CSV table of C-alpha atoms and ligand atoms in Angstrom, one decimal:
chain,number,residue,atom,x,y,z
A,1,MET,CA,2.2,29.8,19.1
A,2,THR,CA,1.6,29.8,15.3
A,3,THR,CA,4.0,27.8,13.1
A,4,LYS,CA,3.7,30.4,10.3
A,5,LYS,CA,7.1,32.0,10.1
A,6,LEU,CA,5.8,35.4,8.9
A,7,LEU,CA,3.5,35.7,11.9
A,8,ARG,CA,6.2,34.7,14.3
A,9,ALA,CA,8.5,37.4,12.8
A,10,LEU,CA,5.8,40.0,13.2
A,11,ALA,CA,5.3,38.9,16.8
A,12,GLY,CA,9.0,39.9,17.4
A,13,GLU,CA,10.7,36.6,17.0
A,14,THR,CA,14.2,36.4,15.5
A,15,GLN,CA,14.5,33.4,13.1
A,16,SER,CA,17.3,31.9,11.0
A,17,PRO,CA,16.5,31.7,8.2
A,18,PRO,CA,14.0,34.5,8.3
A,19,PRO,CA,10.7,34.2,6.4
A,20,VAL,CA,10.7,35.5,2.8
A,21,TRP,CA,8.1,36.8,0.4
A,22,LEU,CA,8.5,39.4,-2.4
A,23,MET,CA,6.5,42.5,-3.3
A,24,ARG,CA,4.8,41.9,-6.7
A,25,GLN,CA,5.7,38.2,-6.4
A,26,ALA,CA,2.6,37.5,-8.6
A,27,GLY,CA,3.0,39.3,-11.9
A,28,ARG,CA,4.4,39.7,-15.4
A,29,TYR,CA,7.8,38.2,-14.8
A,30,LEU,CA,6.0,34.8,-14.5
A,31,PRO,CA,4.9,33.1,-17.8
A,32,GLU,CA,2.0,31.4,-16.0
A,33,TYR,CA,0.8,34.9,-14.9
A,34,ARG,CA,1.0,36.3,-18.4
A,35,GLN,CA,-1.1,33.4,-19.6
A,36,ILE,CA,-3.9,34.0,-17.1
A,37,ARG,CA,-3.6,37.8,-17.6
A,38,ALA,CA,-4.2,37.3,-21.4
A,39,GLN,CA,-7.3,35.2,-20.8
A,40,ALA,CA,-8.8,37.5,-18.1
A,41,GLY,CA,-9.6,40.6,-20.3
A,42,THR,CA,-8.6,43.8,-18.6
A,43,PHE,CA,-6.4,44.0,-15.5
A,44,LEU,CA,-9.4,45.0,-13.4
A,45,ASP,CA,-11.3,42.0,-14.8
A,46,LEU,CA,-8.5,39.9,-13.4
A,47,CYS,CA,-8.7,41.6,-10.0
A,48,TYR,CA,-12.5,41.1,-9.8
A,49,ASN,CA,-12.4,37.4,-10.9
A,50,PRO,CA,-12.0,35.3,-7.8
A,51,ASP,CA,-11.2,32.1,-9.7
A,52,LEU,CA,-8.3,33.8,-11.6
A,53,ALA,CA,-7.2,36.1,-8.8
A,54,VAL,CA,-6.9,33.1,-6.4
A,55,GLU,CA,-4.9,31.2,-9.1
A,56,VAL,CA,-2.4,34.0,-9.7
A,57,THR,CA,-1.9,34.5,-6.0
A,58,HIS,CA,-1.0,30.8,-5.7
A,59,GLN,CA,1.4,30.8,-8.7
A,60,PRO,CA,4.5,32.2,-6.9
A,61,ILE,CA,3.7,30.1,-3.8
A,62,ARG,CA,3.8,26.9,-5.9
A,63,ARG,CA,7.1,27.9,-7.5
A,64,TYR,CA,9.0,29.2,-4.5
A,65,ASN,CA,7.1,28.1,-1.4
A,66,PHE,CA,7.1,31.7,0.0
A,67,ASP,CA,6.2,32.1,3.6
A,68,ALA,CA,3.4,34.5,2.7
A,69,ALA,CA,1.0,35.1,-0.2
A,70,ILE,CA,-0.3,38.6,-0.9
A,71,LEU,CA,-3.8,39.0,-2.2
A,72,PHE,CA,-3.7,39.6,-5.9
A,73,SER,CA,-5.5,43.0,-6.4
A,74,ASP,CA,-4.4,46.6,-6.7
A,75,ILE,CA,-4.5,49.7,-4.5
A,76,LEU,CA,-6.7,51.4,-7.1
A,77,VAL,CA,-9.7,49.2,-6.5
A,78,VAL,CA,-10.5,51.6,-3.7
A,79,PRO,CA,-11.1,54.6,-5.9
A,80,HIS,CA,-12.9,52.3,-8.3
A,81,GLY,CA,-15.0,50.9,-5.4
A,82,LEU,CA,-15.9,54.5,-4.5
A,83,GLY,CA,-17.3,54.9,-8.0
A,84,ARG,CA,-14.5,56.7,-9.8
A,85,THR,CA,-13.5,55.7,-13.4
A,86,VAL,CA,-10.3,53.6,-13.3
A,87,SER,CA,-8.7,51.7,-16.2
A,88,PHE,CA,-5.2,50.3,-16.9
A,89,LYS,CA,-3.8,51.2,-20.3
A,90,GLU,CA,-1.4,48.6,-21.7
A,91,GLY,CA,2.2,49.9,-21.1
A,92,GLU,CA,1.0,53.3,-19.7
A,93,GLY,CA,-0.2,52.4,-16.3
A,94,PRO,CA,-3.4,53.5,-14.6
A,95,VAL,CA,-5.8,56.2,-15.9
A,96,LEU,CA,-8.4,57.8,-13.7
A,97,THR,CA,-10.8,60.7,-14.1
A,98,PRO,CA,-9.0,63.4,-12.0
A,99,ILE,CA,-10.7,64.8,-8.9
A,100,GLY,CA,-10.6,68.6,-8.6
A,101,LEU,CA,-13.9,69.8,-7.2
A,102,ALA,CA,-16.0,69.5,-4.1
A,103,THR,CA,-18.8,68.0,-6.2
A,104,ASP,CA,-16.4,65.2,-7.2
A,105,LEU,CA,-16.2,64.3,-3.5
A,106,ASP,CA,-20.0,64.5,-3.1
A,107,GLY,CA,-20.2,61.8,-5.7
A,108,LEU,CA,-18.0,59.3,-3.9
A,109,ASP,CA,-20.1,56.3,-3.0
A,110,ILE,CA,-18.9,55.3,0.4
A,111,GLN,CA,-21.9,53.1,1.1
A,112,GLY,CA,-21.3,51.1,-2.1
A,113,LEU,CA,-17.6,50.4,-1.5
A,114,LEU,CA,-17.7,47.0,0.1
A,115,THR,CA,-20.5,45.8,-2.2
A,116,ARG,CA,-18.3,46.7,-5.2
A,117,LEU,CA,-15.3,45.1,-3.7
A,118,GLN,CA,-17.1,41.9,-2.8
A,119,PRO,CA,-15.2,39.9,-5.5
A,120,VAL,CA,-11.9,40.8,-3.9
A,121,LEU,CA,-13.2,39.8,-0.5
A,122,GLU,CA,-14.3,36.5,-1.9
A,123,THR,CA,-10.8,36.0,-3.2
A,124,VAL,CA,-9.4,36.6,0.3
A,125,LYS,CA,-11.9,34.1,1.7
A,126,ARG,CA,-10.9,31.4,-0.8
A,127,LEU,CA,-7.2,32.0,-0.3
A,128,SER,CA,-7.5,31.6,3.4
A,129,GLN,CA,-9.1,28.2,2.8
A,130,THR,CA,-6.6,27.0,0.2
A,131,LEU,CA,-3.1,28.3,1.0
A,132,PRO,CA,-0.5,25.8,2.5
A,133,SER,CA,-0.6,25.8,6.3
A,134,SER,CA,2.9,27.4,6.5
A,135,CYS,CA,1.9,30.3,4.3
A,136,ALA,CA,0.4,33.5,5.8
A,137,LEU,CA,-2.2,35.5,4.0
A,138,ILE,CA,-1.4,39.2,3.5
A,139,GLY,CA,-4.2,41.6,2.7
A,140,PHE,CA,-3.4,45.2,1.6
A,141,ALA,CA,-4.5,48.7,0.6
A,142,GLY,CA,-2.8,51.8,-0.6
A,143,ALA,CA,-2.2,54.4,2.1
A,144,PRO,CA,-4.6,57.4,1.8
A,145,TRP,CA,-1.9,59.8,0.5
A,146,THR,CA,-0.7,57.5,-2.3
A,147,VAL,CA,-4.3,56.6,-3.4
A,148,ALA,CA,-5.2,60.4,-3.3
A,149,THR,CA,-2.3,61.2,-5.7
A,150,TYR,CA,-3.7,58.8,-8.3
A,151,MET,CA,-7.2,60.2,-7.9
A,152,ILE,CA,-6.0,63.9,-8.2
A,153,GLU,CA,-3.4,63.4,-10.9
A,154,GLY,CA,-5.6,61.0,-12.9
A,155,GLY,CA,-2.7,58.4,-12.9
A,156,SER,CA,1.0,58.2,-12.2
A,157,SER,CA,3.0,61.4,-11.9
A,158,LYS,CA,6.5,62.7,-12.0
A,159,ASP,CA,6.3,65.7,-9.7
A,160,PHE,CA,2.8,65.3,-8.1
A,161,ALA,CA,2.1,69.0,-8.7
A,162,ALA,CA,-1.7,68.7,-8.9
A,163,SER,CA,-1.8,66.8,-5.6
A,164,LYS,CA,0.5,69.3,-3.9
A,165,ARG,CA,-1.5,72.2,-5.3
A,166,MET,CA,-4.7,70.8,-3.9
A,167,MET,CA,-3.0,70.1,-0.6
A,168,TRP,CA,-1.8,73.7,-0.2
A,169,ASN,CA,-4.4,75.7,-2.3
A,170,GLN,CA,-7.6,73.8,-1.4
A,171,PRO,CA,-6.8,72.5,2.1
A,172,ASP,CA,-10.4,71.9,3.1
A,173,LEU,CA,-11.1,69.9,-0.1
A,174,PHE,CA,-7.9,67.9,0.3
A,175,ALA,CA,-8.5,67.2,4.0
A,176,ARG,CA,-12.0,65.9,3.1
A,177,LEU,CA,-10.7,63.6,0.4
A,178,MET,CA,-8.1,62.3,2.9
A,179,GLU,CA,-10.7,61.7,5.6
A,180,ILE,CA,-12.9,59.8,3.1
A,181,LEU,CA,-10.0,57.6,2.0
A,182,THR,CA,-8.9,56.9,5.6
A,183,ASP,CA,-12.3,55.7,6.5
A,184,ALA,CA,-12.7,53.7,3.3
A,185,THR,CA,-9.3,52.1,3.9
A,186,ILE,CA,-10.3,51.1,7.5
A,187,ALA,CA,-13.6,49.6,6.3
A,188,TYR,CA,-12.0,47.7,3.4
A,189,LEU,CA,-9.1,46.3,5.5
A,190,GLY,CA,-11.5,45.3,8.3
A,191,ALA,CA,-13.5,43.4,5.7
A,192,GLN,CA,-10.3,41.7,4.5
A,193,VAL,CA,-9.6,40.6,8.1
A,194,GLU,CA,-13.1,39.2,8.4
A,195,ALA,CA,-12.5,37.3,5.1
A,196,GLY,CA,-9.3,35.7,6.5
A,197,ALA,CA,-6.3,38.1,6.0
A,198,GLU,CA,-3.8,37.5,8.8
A,199,VAL,CA,-1.5,40.5,8.0
A,200,LEU,CA,-2.2,43.8,6.4
A,201,GLN,CA,0.3,45.9,4.5
A,202,LEU,CA,-0.3,49.6,3.7
A,203,PHE,CA,1.6,50.8,0.7
A,204,ASP,CA,2.5,54.5,0.9
A,205,SER,CA,4.5,54.4,-2.3
A,206,TRP,CA,4.7,58.2,-2.7
A,207,SER,CA,5.1,59.3,0.9
A,208,GLY,CA,8.8,60.1,0.2
A,209,ILE,CA,7.9,63.2,-1.9
A,210,LEU,CA,6.3,65.0,1.0
A,211,PRO,CA,8.2,67.7,3.1
A,212,GLU,CA,8.6,67.0,6.8
A,213,GLU,CA,5.4,68.7,8.1
A,214,GLU,CA,3.2,67.3,5.3
A,215,PHE,CA,4.7,63.8,5.8
A,216,LYS,CA,3.6,63.9,9.4
A,217,ARG,CA,0.1,65.3,8.6
A,218,TRP,CA,-0.7,63.2,5.5
A,219,SER,CA,1.4,60.0,5.7
A,220,ILE,CA,1.8,59.4,9.5
A,221,SER,CA,-1.5,60.8,10.9
A,222,PRO,CA,-3.9,58.8,8.7
A,223,MET,CA,-1.8,55.7,9.4
A,224,VAL,CA,-2.0,56.3,13.2
A,225,LYS,CA,-5.8,56.2,12.9
A,226,ILE,CA,-5.9,53.2,10.6
A,227,VAL,CA,-3.7,51.1,12.9
A,228,ALA,CA,-5.5,52.2,16.1
A,229,GLU,CA,-9.0,51.5,14.7
A,230,LEU,CA,-8.1,48.1,13.2
A,231,LYS,CA,-6.2,46.9,16.3
A,232,ALA,CA,-9.1,48.0,18.5
A,233,LYS,CA,-11.5,45.9,16.5
A,234,TYR,CA,-9.1,43.0,15.6
A,235,PRO,CA,-6.4,42.8,18.4
A,236,ALA,CA,-4.6,39.8,16.7
A,237,ILE,CA,-4.1,41.5,13.4
A,238,LYS,CA,-0.5,42.3,12.3
A,239,ILE,CA,0.1,45.5,10.3
A,240,VAL,CA,3.1,46.4,8.1
A,241,GLY,CA,3.7,50.0,6.9
A,242,PHE,CA,5.6,50.8,3.7
A,243,PRO,CA,6.3,54.6,3.6
A,244,LYS,CA,8.6,54.3,0.6
A,245,GLY,CA,11.3,57.0,0.4
A,246,ALA,CA,10.6,58.2,4.0
A,247,GLY,CA,14.4,58.5,4.8
A,248,LEU,CA,15.0,59.7,8.3
A,249,MET,CA,11.3,60.0,8.8
A,250,TYR,CA,11.1,56.2,8.9
A,251,ARG,CA,11.8,56.4,12.6
A,252,ASN,CA,9.0,58.9,13.3
A,253,TYR,CA,6.7,56.8,11.3
A,254,VAL,CA,7.4,53.6,13.3
A,255,ILE,CA,7.2,55.4,16.7
A,256,ASP,CA,3.9,57.2,15.9
A,257,THR,CA,2.0,54.6,14.0
A,258,LYS,CA,2.8,51.6,16.2
A,259,VAL,CA,3.0,49.2,13.2
A,260,ASP,CA,4.2,45.7,13.9
A,261,GLY,CA,6.4,45.7,10.8
A,262,ILE,CA,8.1,48.3,8.7
A,263,SER,CA,9.0,47.7,5.0
A,264,LEU,CA,12.3,49.4,4.0
A,265,ASP,CA,13.0,50.7,0.5
A,266,TRP,CA,16.5,49.9,-0.9
A,267,THR,CA,18.0,53.3,0.0
A,268,VAL,CA,17.7,52.7,3.8
A,269,PRO,CA,21.1,52.0,5.3
A,270,LEU,CA,21.1,48.6,7.0
A,271,GLU,CA,23.1,49.4,10.1
A,272,TRP,CA,21.1,52.5,10.7
A,273,ALA,CA,17.9,50.4,10.4
A,274,ALA,CA,19.2,47.7,12.7
A,275,GLU,CA,20.1,50.3,15.4
A,276,ASN,CA,17.2,52.8,15.1
A,277,LEU,CA,14.2,50.8,13.8
A,278,GLN,CA,14.6,47.1,14.7
A,279,PRO,CA,14.2,47.6,18.4
A,280,LEU,CA,10.8,49.1,17.7
A,281,ALA,CA,9.4,46.9,14.9
A,282,THR,CA,10.1,43.9,12.7
A,283,LEU,CA,12.0,45.0,9.6
A,284,GLN,CA,11.1,43.9,6.1
A,285,GLY,CA,13.1,44.4,3.0
A,286,ASN,CA,15.1,45.7,1.3
A,287,LEU,CA,17.0,44.4,-1.8
A,288,ASP,CA,17.0,46.6,-4.8
A,289,PRO,CA,14.6,44.9,-7.3
A,290,ILE,CA,17.0,45.6,-10.2
A,291,LEU,CA,19.5,43.4,-8.4
A,292,VAL,CA,17.1,40.5,-8.6
A,293,ALA,CA,16.8,41.1,-12.3
A,294,VAL,CA,20.6,41.2,-12.6
A,295,GLY,CA,21.2,38.0,-10.4
A,296,GLY,CA,24.5,36.3,-10.1
A,297,GLU,CA,27.1,37.1,-7.5
A,298,ALA,CA,26.0,40.7,-7.1
A,299,LEU,CA,22.7,39.4,-5.8
A,300,ASP,CA,24.3,36.7,-3.6
A,301,GLN,CA,26.6,39.3,-1.9
A,302,ALA,CA,23.7,41.7,-1.3
A,303,VAL,CA,21.6,38.8,0.2
A,304,ASP,CA,24.5,37.8,2.5
A,305,ARG,CA,25.0,41.3,3.8
A,306,LEU,CA,21.3,41.8,4.3
A,307,LEU,CA,21.0,38.6,6.4
A,308,THR,CA,24.2,39.4,8.4
A,309,VAL,CA,23.1,42.9,9.3
A,310,LEU,CA,19.3,42.5,9.8
A,311,GLY,CA,19.2,38.8,10.6
A,312,LYS,CA,20.2,39.3,14.2
A,313,GLY,CA,16.7,40.7,15.1
A,314,PRO,CA,13.1,40.3,13.9
A,315,PHE,CA,13.3,40.3,10.1
A,316,ILE,CA,11.4,39.4,7.0
A,317,ALA,CA,13.5,39.0,3.8
A,318,ASN,CA,11.9,41.0,0.9
A,319,LEU,CA,12.7,43.6,-1.7
A,320,GLY,CA,12.8,47.4,-1.4
A,321,HIS,CA,10.0,47.7,-4.0
A,322,GLY,CA,8.2,45.4,-6.4
A,323,ILE,CA,9.9,42.8,-8.7
A,324,ILE,CA,10.3,44.2,-12.2
A,325,PRO,CA,8.7,42.4,-15.2
A,326,SER,CA,12.0,41.6,-16.9
A,327,THR,CA,13.3,39.6,-13.9
A,328,PRO,CA,14.3,36.0,-14.9
A,329,PRO,CA,12.2,33.6,-12.6
A,330,GLU,CA,15.4,31.5,-12.0
A,331,ASN,CA,17.0,34.6,-10.3
A,332,VAL,CA,14.1,34.5,-7.8
A,333,ASP,CA,14.8,30.8,-7.2
A,334,ARG,CA,18.5,31.7,-6.6
A,335,LEU,CA,17.5,34.4,-4.2
A,336,VAL,CA,15.1,32.2,-2.2
A,337,LYS,CA,17.6,29.4,-2.0
A,338,ARG,CA,20.3,31.7,-0.8
A,339,ILE,CA,18.1,33.1,2.0
A,340,ARG,CA,17.1,29.6,3.1
A,341,ARG,CA,20.6,28.1,2.8
B,401,1CP,O1,-1.3,44.1,-16.6
B,401,1CP,C1,-0.7,43.9,-15.5
B,401,1CP,O2,-0.4,42.8,-15.2
B,401,1CP,C2,-0.5,45.2,-14.7
B,401,1CP,C3,0.6,45.2,-13.7
B,401,1CP,C4,0.1,45.3,-12.3
B,401,1CP,C5,0.1,44.3,-11.3
B,401,1CP,C6,0.7,42.9,-11.5
B,401,1CP,C7,-0.5,46.4,-11.7
B,401,1CP,C8,-0.8,47.7,-12.3
B,401,1CP,N1,-0.8,46.1,-10.4
B,401,1CP,C9,-0.5,44.8,-10.1
B,401,1CP,C10,-0.7,44.0,-8.9
B,401,1CP,C11,-0.4,44.7,-7.6
B,401,1CP,N2,-0.4,46.0,-7.3
B,401,1CP,C12,-0.3,44.0,-6.4
B,401,1CP,C13,-0.5,42.5,-6.3
B,401,1CP,C14,0.1,41.6,-5.4
B,401,1CP,C15,1.6,41.3,-5.5
B,401,1CP,O3,2.5,42.1,-5.0
B,401,1CP,O4,2.0,40.2,-6.0
B,401,1CP,C16,0.0,45.0,-5.4
B,401,1CP,C17,0.3,44.7,-3.9
B,401,1CP,C18,-0.1,46.2,-6.0
B,401,1CP,C19,0.1,47.5,-5.3
B,401,1CP,C20,0.2,48.8,-6.1
B,401,1CP,N3,-0.4,49.2,-7.2
B,401,1CP,C21,1.0,49.9,-5.6
B,401,1CP,C22,1.8,49.9,-4.4
B,401,1CP,C23,3.1,49.2,-4.5
B,401,1CP,C24,4.0,49.9,-5.4
B,401,1CP,O5,4.3,49.3,-6.5
B,401,1CP,O6,4.5,51.0,-5.1
B,401,1CP,C25,0.8,50.9,-6.6
B,401,1CP,C26,1.5,52.3,-6.6
B,401,1CP,C27,-0.1,50.5,-7.6
B,401,1CP,C28,-0.6,51.2,-8.8
B,401,1CP,C29,-0.3,50.5,-10.1
B,401,1CP,N4,-0.9,49.3,-10.4
B,401,1CP,C30,-0.4,48.9,-11.6
B,401,1CP,C31,0.4,50.0,-12.1
B,401,1CP,C32,1.1,49.9,-13.5
B,401,1CP,C33,0.5,51.0,-11.1
B,401,1CP,C34,1.2,52.3,-11.2
B,401,1CP,C35,2.6,52.3,-10.7
B,401,1CP,C36,3.2,53.7,-10.8
B,401,1CP,O7,2.5,54.7,-10.8
B,401,1CP,O8,4.4,53.7,-11.0
């Protein structure tokens, strides 16, 4: 049996204290990240520079000795790897050339994907050779629906109207895009496993904006295929799903996809999750990231309640979404010490 706490949790073991890592644990709240970021050039230059990407992945591990490191990259390297134009404008978020026509899909370079993403795979390989022996390596990708929204909207969105319009008005075009993204995700995650990733997390950050039927069709179904194909090829791989905002559909998601772990956003009621989800999968989450920025006793109390309610079963302490840039690093220290107390 492995000594890595994260892998033991994902194998169904209950541990006290539970393993802990945080979404966006590498990033702008850390001064040492901002320094590397400034010397890297653009954000994508950082993602494609194995020396620097390895360094920023290690930074939070050095500070907090987390039980897992997550590959430093972004979900939008997949559209970039397929040949779309992707850039990150300072303070504005991602900018992509929107997809709207069948000819846009004809231009997607599926054959070139893994060649273009070779620097990211090199980062995974170097991480698997350099992380502390107690620290598990998490690879990741965006789920097809969430990546599709960025490709169709051309960036972030408030109401996802263009994505929903394509979903309902051009169903064949939308289905073809989703099929390409599903296959690209499987190929990319398989390559991460070959490079040394021990756990894979799929971020479906915008699954919560889909109505019930569309959630089943475009969040759950692609994930069923992704999990089945990766597990058929790599039986030991552990997979965590994060269908943010799924609400009551969290249960359908866990049952249908057969994920090993399920990452909960901060709105999911803890007792409901302990009763309805924890018998089926290892739970991960779900502190409100703003609470970590706030710190103090409000944070301590939330941590204690989280451990009391979810700590009786297989559990990974984490946040309900990524750390925000204004978080004081000492609050993260307080959080980790409280969990490990
Ligand atoms: O200049 C910078 O430093 C840019 C900030 C930044 C960072 C640090 C972006 C831009 N991405 C990342 C890294 C990142 N992104 C990681 C690294 C590993 C870690 O967690 O430490 C991961 C796992 C992601 C995943 C990601 N990117 C998601 C899924 C998780 C989530 O936050 O919901 C999404 C939606 C993105 C898109 C993205 N990347 C960056 C921005 C500003 C955005 C847009 C977010 C939005 O639309 O609200």
